[in-house]
C-alpha cells in the first residue's frame, strides 16, 4: 500500500507466539526500592517480550510521545508513528511464526535490535503511561543485557512515573540511584518529587529533597516553593508557610498567583480568612491578577467562619476585576447562604445561577426548597419562591426527598389558601412510594377538617397504616365537622375507629 513501509524482518516480537511469551517478567519477584541495584539473577533479555502478553496489558491501550524512529528499529514491523499502541504489539505477536528449533542466541537476534537508549526509553515510558509499573522496572533492569546504559531520561521517566502512582518513597530511591550514577536531575524532576511528598504530608522528606537540590546547585523555581508552601498548609503548619512566603519575597523569584492562593487556602482552613483577604490586596498591589480559584478559596473560607455576606462583596470585587464566576463559585455561595440560614441571599444566588445557565444539583435544590419552606412559616412572601422551586424541580425531573415533601405539606396546610395543594402533594409523595410521618398525616387531616374538606380528611385517615400510633390524630375535629354537616353515620364510624385504637374522643356523634 502506498505510503506504508513494508514489514521489517527485525520485528521486536517476531517469532514469539503468544503461548511462549508468559515466562519471566510477569513472575519475577521485585521491590521498587531494590530492583535497580539488585536485578533478578535469572533475568534474561530473552524473556523481555513476556510482559506484553499479560492479560492486563491486552485490555489496554497506551500512548507516548516519541521522536520518529528509524525504520530498521521499528518496534511494530512498520514505520513508527508518534503514537504507539499495545494492541499493535499484540497483533504482531499473534501473527508471528514460531521456529521452536532456533538457538537462544538466534531467537534474541530475530527478536529485534533495540540499538539506542532513546528507543529503550520510549518503551519504558509507554509501560508507565499504561500503568504497568512492575513491567517497566523489570524492563529497566534488563538494560545491561541489551547492551544499553540508562541515561538521565531513563531515571526521570521512572521518578515521574512513581510520583504519578503516589509512590514517593520509591521515586526517592530512583533519584538516589540517579545521583549515584553521576546524573544531575533537573529542577522539574526535583519539583515533581517534592510535590509528591507534600501531597501526602511528608514534609521532612520533601525538605530533604530540597536540600539535595541546593547541594548540587540546582536552583528551585517558584513552582518548587509553591509545592512546599502548599505542603506546609496541608498539615496545618500555617505560620511556617507564612514565614516561607516572607523568604520568597526576598529572593529574586517573584511569588505568583498560585503562591498566594496556596497561602490563602492555608489561612482559610484554620479560620483566618481575614488574613487571607489581606493577601488578596497584597497580590493586587504586586500586579497579579486573581483567578477564579483564588476567589473560590476565599468564598469557602468566609462561609466556614459564618460570614456568608462577605461572599457578596467578594463577588462584586470578582466582577470588577473581570474574573468570571464559575459553577464552583455559585454552588459555594448557595451552599454557604443556606448553611447559615440566609434564605433571601440564597434565592438571589439561585436565580442568578440559573440565569447564567448553570445546573443546580439535586442535593442543593432540596436544601433550597427546605429552607424556603421553613422561612415561609413566618414570612409569607416566600411562598411564591416555594411554588417556583417546587415546580422547577418537578419539571426538571429532580428527585424530591421525603423531608422536603413533608415540609411542603406542612407549608401548604398551614396556609389556609393552599390546603388543597397540600393534600395533592401528600397524595403525590405517597404515590411515588414515600411513607409520610404520622405528624404529616395528622397535620393534613386537621387542616382539611378545619376548612370543611371532610371527604379529603377521611381519605387521608384511610391512607394511614393500621399500625400507626393513633395519638395526635384529630378525631375531635373530624367528628365535629361531620356533625355540623349532618353526616352522623360517618361521625359515628370515626368515633368507633378512635375507640378501637384506644382513644376516647371528647366529641361524640350527634344522636
CSV table of C-alpha atoms in Angstrom, one decimal, residues 110 113 186 259 286 384 455:
chain,number,residue,atom,x,y,z
A,110,UNK,CA,15.5,-12.3,15.5
A,113,UNK,CA,17.6,-4.9,18.0
A,186,UNK,CA,16.8,18.9,36.6
A,259,UNK,CA,1.8,31.2,45.7
A,286,UNK,CA,2.0,43.3,43.2
A,384,UNK,CA,-44.1,32.2,45.7
A,455,UNK,CA,-64.1,13.9,52.5
